[in-house]
mmCIF file of C-alpha atoms in Angstrom:
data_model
loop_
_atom_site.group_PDB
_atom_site.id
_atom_site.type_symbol
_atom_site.label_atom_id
_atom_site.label_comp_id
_atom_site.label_asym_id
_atom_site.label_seq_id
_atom_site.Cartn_x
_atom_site.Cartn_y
_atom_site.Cartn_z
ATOM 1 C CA UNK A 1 5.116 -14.551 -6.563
ATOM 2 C CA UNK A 2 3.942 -11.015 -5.683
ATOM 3 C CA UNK A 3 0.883 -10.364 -3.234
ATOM 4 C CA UNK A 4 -1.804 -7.607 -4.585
ATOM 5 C CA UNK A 5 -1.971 -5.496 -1.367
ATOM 6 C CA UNK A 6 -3.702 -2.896 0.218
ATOM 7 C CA UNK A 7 -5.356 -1.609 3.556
ATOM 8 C CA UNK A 8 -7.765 -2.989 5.547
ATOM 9 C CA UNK A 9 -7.883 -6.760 7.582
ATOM 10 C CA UNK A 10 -7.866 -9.085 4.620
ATOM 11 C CA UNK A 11 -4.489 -7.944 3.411
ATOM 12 C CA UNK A 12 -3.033 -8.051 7.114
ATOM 13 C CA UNK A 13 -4.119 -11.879 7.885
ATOM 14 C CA UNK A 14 -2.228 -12.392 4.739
ATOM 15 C CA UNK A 15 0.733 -10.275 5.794
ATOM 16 C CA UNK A 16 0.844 -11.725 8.966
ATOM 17 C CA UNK A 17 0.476 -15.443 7.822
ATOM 18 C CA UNK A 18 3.881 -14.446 5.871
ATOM 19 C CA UNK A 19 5.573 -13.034 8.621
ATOM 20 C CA UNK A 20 5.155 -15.817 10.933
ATOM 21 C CA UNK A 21 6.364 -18.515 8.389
ATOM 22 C CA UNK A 22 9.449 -16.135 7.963
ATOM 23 C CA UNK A 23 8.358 -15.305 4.157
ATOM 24 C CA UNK A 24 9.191 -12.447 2.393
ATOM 25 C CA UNK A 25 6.795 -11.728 -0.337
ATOM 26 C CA UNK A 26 6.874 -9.072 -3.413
ATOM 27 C CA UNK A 27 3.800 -6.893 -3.226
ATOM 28 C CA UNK A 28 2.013 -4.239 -5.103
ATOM 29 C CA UNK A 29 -0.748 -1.760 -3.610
ATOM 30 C CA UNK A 30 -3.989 -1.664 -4.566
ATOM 31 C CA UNK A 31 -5.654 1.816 -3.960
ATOM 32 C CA UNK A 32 -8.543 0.055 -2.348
ATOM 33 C CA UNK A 33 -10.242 3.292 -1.382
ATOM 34 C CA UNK A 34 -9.490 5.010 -4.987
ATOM 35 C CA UNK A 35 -11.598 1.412 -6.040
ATOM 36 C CA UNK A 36 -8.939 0.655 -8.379
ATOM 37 C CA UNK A 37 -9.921 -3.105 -7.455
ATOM 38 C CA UNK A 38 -13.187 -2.725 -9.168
ATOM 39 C CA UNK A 39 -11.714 -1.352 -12.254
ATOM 40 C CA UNK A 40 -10.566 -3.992 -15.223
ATOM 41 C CA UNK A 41 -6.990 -4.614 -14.698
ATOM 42 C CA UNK A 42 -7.505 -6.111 -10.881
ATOM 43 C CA UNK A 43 -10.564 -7.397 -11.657
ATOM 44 C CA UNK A 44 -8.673 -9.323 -14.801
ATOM 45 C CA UNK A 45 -6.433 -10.779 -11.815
ATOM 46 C CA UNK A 46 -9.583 -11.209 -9.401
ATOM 47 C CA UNK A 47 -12.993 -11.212 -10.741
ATOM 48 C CA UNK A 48 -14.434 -10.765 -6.979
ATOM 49 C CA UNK A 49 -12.600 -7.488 -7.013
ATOM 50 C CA UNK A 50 -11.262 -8.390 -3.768
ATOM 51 C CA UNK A 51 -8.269 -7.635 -1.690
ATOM 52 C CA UNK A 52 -5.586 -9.143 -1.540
ATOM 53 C CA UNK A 53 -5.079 -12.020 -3.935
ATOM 54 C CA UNK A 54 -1.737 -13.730 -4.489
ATOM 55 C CA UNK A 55 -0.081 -14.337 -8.504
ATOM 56 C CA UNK A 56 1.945 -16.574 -8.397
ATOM 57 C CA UNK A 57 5.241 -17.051 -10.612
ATOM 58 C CA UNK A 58 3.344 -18.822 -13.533
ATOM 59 C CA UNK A 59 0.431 -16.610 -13.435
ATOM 60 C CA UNK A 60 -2.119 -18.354 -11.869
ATOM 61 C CA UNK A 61 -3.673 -16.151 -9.066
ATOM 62 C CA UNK A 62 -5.222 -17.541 -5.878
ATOM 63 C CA UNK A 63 -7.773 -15.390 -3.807
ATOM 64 C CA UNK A 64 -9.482 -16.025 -0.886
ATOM 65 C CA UNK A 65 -7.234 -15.233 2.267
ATOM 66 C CA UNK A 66 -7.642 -19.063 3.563
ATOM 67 C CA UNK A 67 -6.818 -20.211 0.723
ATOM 68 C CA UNK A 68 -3.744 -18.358 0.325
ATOM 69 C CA UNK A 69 -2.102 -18.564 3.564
ATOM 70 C CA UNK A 70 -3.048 -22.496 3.936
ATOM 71 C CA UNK A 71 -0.546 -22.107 0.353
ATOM 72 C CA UNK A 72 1.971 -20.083 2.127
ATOM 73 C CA UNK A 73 1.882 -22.775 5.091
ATOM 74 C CA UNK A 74 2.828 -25.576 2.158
ATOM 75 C CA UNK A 75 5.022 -23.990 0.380
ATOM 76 C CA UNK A 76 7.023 -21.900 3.231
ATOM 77 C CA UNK A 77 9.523 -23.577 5.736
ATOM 78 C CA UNK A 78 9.085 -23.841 9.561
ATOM 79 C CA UNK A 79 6.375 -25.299 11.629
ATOM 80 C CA UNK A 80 2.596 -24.515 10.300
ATOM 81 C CA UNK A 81 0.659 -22.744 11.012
ATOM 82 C CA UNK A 82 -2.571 -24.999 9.753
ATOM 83 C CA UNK A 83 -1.286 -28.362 11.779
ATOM 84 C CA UNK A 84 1.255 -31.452 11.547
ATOM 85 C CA UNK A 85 -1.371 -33.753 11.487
ATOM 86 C CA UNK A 86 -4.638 -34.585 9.881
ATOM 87 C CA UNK A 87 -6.291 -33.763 12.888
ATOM 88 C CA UNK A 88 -4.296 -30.887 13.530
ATOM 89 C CA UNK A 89 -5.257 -29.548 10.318
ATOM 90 C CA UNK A 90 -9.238 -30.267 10.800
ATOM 91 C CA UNK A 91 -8.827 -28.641 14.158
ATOM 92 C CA UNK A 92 -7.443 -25.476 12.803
ATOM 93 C CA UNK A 93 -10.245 -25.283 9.760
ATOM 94 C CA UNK A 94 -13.183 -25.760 12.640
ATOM 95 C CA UNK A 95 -11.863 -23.068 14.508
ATOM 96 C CA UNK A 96 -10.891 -20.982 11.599
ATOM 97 C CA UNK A 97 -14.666 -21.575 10.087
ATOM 98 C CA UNK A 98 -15.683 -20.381 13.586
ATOM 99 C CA UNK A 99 -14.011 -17.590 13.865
ATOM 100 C CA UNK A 100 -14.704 -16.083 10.592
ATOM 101 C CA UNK A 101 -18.480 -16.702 9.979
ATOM 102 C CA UNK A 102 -19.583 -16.209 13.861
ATOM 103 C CA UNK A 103 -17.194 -12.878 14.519
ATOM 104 C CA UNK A 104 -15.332 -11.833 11.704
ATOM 105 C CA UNK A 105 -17.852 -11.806 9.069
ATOM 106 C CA UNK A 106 -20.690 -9.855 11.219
ATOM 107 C CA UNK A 107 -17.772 -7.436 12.219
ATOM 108 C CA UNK A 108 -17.344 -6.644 9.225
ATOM 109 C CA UNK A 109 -20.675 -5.789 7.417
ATOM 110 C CA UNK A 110 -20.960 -3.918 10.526
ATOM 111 C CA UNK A 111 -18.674 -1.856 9.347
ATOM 112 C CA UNK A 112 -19.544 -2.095 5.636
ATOM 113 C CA UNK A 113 -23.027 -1.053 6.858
ATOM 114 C CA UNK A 114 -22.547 2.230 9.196
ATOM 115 C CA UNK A 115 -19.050 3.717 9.631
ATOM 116 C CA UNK A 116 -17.951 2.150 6.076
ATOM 117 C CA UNK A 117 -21.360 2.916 4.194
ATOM 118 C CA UNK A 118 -20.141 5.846 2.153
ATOM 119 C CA UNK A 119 -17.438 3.919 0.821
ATOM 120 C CA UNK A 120 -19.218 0.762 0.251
ATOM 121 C CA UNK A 121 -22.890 1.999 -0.721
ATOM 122 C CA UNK A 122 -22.047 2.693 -4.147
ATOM 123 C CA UNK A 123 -19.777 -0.886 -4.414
ATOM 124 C CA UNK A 124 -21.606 -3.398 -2.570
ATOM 125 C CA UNK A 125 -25.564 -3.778 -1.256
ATOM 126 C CA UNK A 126 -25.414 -2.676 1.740
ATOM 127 C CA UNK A 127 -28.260 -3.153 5.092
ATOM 128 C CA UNK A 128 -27.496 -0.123 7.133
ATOM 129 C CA UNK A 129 -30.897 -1.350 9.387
ATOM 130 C CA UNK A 130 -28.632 -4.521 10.176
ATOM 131 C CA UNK A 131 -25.684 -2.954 11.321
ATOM 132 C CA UNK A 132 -26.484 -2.915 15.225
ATOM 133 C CA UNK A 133 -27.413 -6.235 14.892
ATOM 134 C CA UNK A 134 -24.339 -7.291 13.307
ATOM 135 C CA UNK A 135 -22.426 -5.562 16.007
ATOM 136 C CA UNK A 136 -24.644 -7.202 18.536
ATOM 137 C CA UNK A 137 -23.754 -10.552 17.035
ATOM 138 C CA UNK A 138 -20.203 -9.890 16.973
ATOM 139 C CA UNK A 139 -19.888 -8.878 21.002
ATOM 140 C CA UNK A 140 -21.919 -12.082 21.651
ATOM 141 C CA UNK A 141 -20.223 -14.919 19.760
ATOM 142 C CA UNK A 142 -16.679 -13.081 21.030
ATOM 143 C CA UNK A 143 -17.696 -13.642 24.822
ATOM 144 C CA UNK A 144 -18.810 -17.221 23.574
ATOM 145 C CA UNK A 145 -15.286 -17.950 22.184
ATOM 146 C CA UNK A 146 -13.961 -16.368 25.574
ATOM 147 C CA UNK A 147 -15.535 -19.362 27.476
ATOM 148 C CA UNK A 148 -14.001 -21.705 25.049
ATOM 149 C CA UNK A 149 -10.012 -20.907 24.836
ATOM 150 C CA UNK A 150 -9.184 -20.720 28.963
ATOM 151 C CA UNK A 151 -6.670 -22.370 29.971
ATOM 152 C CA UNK A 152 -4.280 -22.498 26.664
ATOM 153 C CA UNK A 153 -2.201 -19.501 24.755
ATOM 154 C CA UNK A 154 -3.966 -19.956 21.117
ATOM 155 C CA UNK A 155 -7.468 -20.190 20.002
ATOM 156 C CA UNK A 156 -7.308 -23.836 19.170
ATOM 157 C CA UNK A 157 -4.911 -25.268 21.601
ATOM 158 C CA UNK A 158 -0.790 -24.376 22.834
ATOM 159 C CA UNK A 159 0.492 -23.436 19.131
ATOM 160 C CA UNK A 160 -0.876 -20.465 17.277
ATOM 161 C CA UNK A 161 -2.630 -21.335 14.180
ATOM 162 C CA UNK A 162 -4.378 -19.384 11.096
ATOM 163 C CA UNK A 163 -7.430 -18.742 13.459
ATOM 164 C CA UNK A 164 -5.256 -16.465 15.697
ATOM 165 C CA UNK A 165 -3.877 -14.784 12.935
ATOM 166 C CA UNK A 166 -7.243 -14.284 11.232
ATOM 167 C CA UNK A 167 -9.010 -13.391 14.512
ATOM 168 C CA UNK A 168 -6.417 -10.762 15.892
ATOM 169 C CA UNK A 169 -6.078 -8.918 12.583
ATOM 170 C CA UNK A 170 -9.978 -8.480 12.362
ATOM 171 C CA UNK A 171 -10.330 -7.563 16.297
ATOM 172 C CA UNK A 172 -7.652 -4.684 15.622
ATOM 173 C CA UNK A 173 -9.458 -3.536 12.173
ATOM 174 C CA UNK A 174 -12.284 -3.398 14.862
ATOM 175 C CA UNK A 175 -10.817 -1.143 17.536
ATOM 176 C CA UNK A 176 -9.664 0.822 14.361
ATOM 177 C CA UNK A 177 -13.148 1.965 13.243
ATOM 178 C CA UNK A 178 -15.609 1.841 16.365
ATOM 179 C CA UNK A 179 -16.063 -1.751 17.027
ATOM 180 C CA UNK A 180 -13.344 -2.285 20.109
ATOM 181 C CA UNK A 181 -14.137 -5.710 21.419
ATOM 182 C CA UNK A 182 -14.884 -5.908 25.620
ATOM 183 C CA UNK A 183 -11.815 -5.503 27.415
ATOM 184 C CA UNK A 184 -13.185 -7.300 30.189
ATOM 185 C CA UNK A 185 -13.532 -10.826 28.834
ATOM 186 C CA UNK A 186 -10.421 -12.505 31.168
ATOM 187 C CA UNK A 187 -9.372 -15.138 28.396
ATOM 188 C CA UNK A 188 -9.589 -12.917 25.026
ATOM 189 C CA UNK A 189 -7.760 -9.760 26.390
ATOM 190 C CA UNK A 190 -4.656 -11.479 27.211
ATOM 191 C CA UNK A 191 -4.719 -13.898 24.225
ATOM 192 C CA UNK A 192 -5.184 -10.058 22.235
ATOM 193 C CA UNK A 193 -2.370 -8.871 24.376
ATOM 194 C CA UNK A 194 0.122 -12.051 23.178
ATOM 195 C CA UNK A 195 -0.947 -11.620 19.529
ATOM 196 C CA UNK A 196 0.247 -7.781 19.292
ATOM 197 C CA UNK A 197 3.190 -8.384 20.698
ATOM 198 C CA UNK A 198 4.600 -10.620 17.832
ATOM 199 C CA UNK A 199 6.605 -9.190 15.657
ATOM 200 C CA UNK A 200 4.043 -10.579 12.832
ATOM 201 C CA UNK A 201 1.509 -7.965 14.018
ATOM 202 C CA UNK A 202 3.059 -4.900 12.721
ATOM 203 C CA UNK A 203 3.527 -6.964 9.017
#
């Protein structure tokens, strides 16, 4: 299988999801900021046009970056990353939902919307009004999830799971291009501080 790859968060969850199942996966860059993922031979492989999607040795291509890593987690040897258990498993999907629609997602069209809007005005709609807001948002429901993970190493509980992965690569994207996330929450910073130093991090 090879892994369509390029810069930017949603190939590093991937990449990272890999690396901590001890996978070593073919890959191919994508020159994301040439746009070579809008043009007709990635868009053949991924009609969304986005990064990174996954082919796998028969041809069939999965996209989505949840949808590929919980793949890798099947697939791959070594303890998952998604859970053991049925309940396990819900428990990581609740907390992966979280994290991506209540931080992740704002984070990023904050981006998309102000520091990324002359890449992305010509690709996307963009809301360049909303970006503060988004921003706003993302600060907020961060400190929420602060109040929620004391006490314990990972987001959802003693093991790390898919929403650590997912949340540290998109917090790092953030400190990357002008949305560094508040130092000062006591449970966050330290769970940040675990998460880069895995060797994963640098995948």
């Amino acid at each position: 299988m090879k892994l369509y790859n390029s810069v930017g968060p949603n190939p590093h969850v991937v990449r990272m999801f890999a690396a901590e199942k001890g996978m070593d996966i073919d890959m191919e860059e994508v020159d994301l900021m040439g746009a070579a993922n809008r043009q007709e031979a990635y868009l053949n492989l991924n009609p969304a046009g986005q990064l990174p999607c996954l082919e796998l040795d028969d041809g069939r291509v999965i996209a989505e970056i949840t949808a590929i890593c919980e793949y890798l987690d099947e697939i791959g040897d070594g303890p998952s990353l998604m859970g053991e258990t049925p309940e396990e498993r819900a428990t990581t999907r609740m907390w992966t939902r979280r994290v991506d629609l209540n931080i992740c997602e704002p984070l990023a069209n904050g981006f998309r919307y102000s520091d990324g809007l002359p890449l992305f005005k010509e690709r996307i709609t963009t809301i360049p009004e909303a970006a503060d807001g988004l921003k706003q948002i993302t600060r907020e429901r961060l400190a929420w999830l602060d109040t929620l993970i004391g006490g314990q190493d990972f987001i959802g509980g003693n093991k790390i799971t898919l929403a650590d992965v997912l949340l540290y690569c998109m917090l790092a994207f953030g400190q990357q291009v002008g949305q560094p996330f508040d130092e000062s929450l006591p449970n966050i910073k330290p769970w940040f501080d675990r998460m880069a130093a895995r060797a994963s991090a640098g995948a």
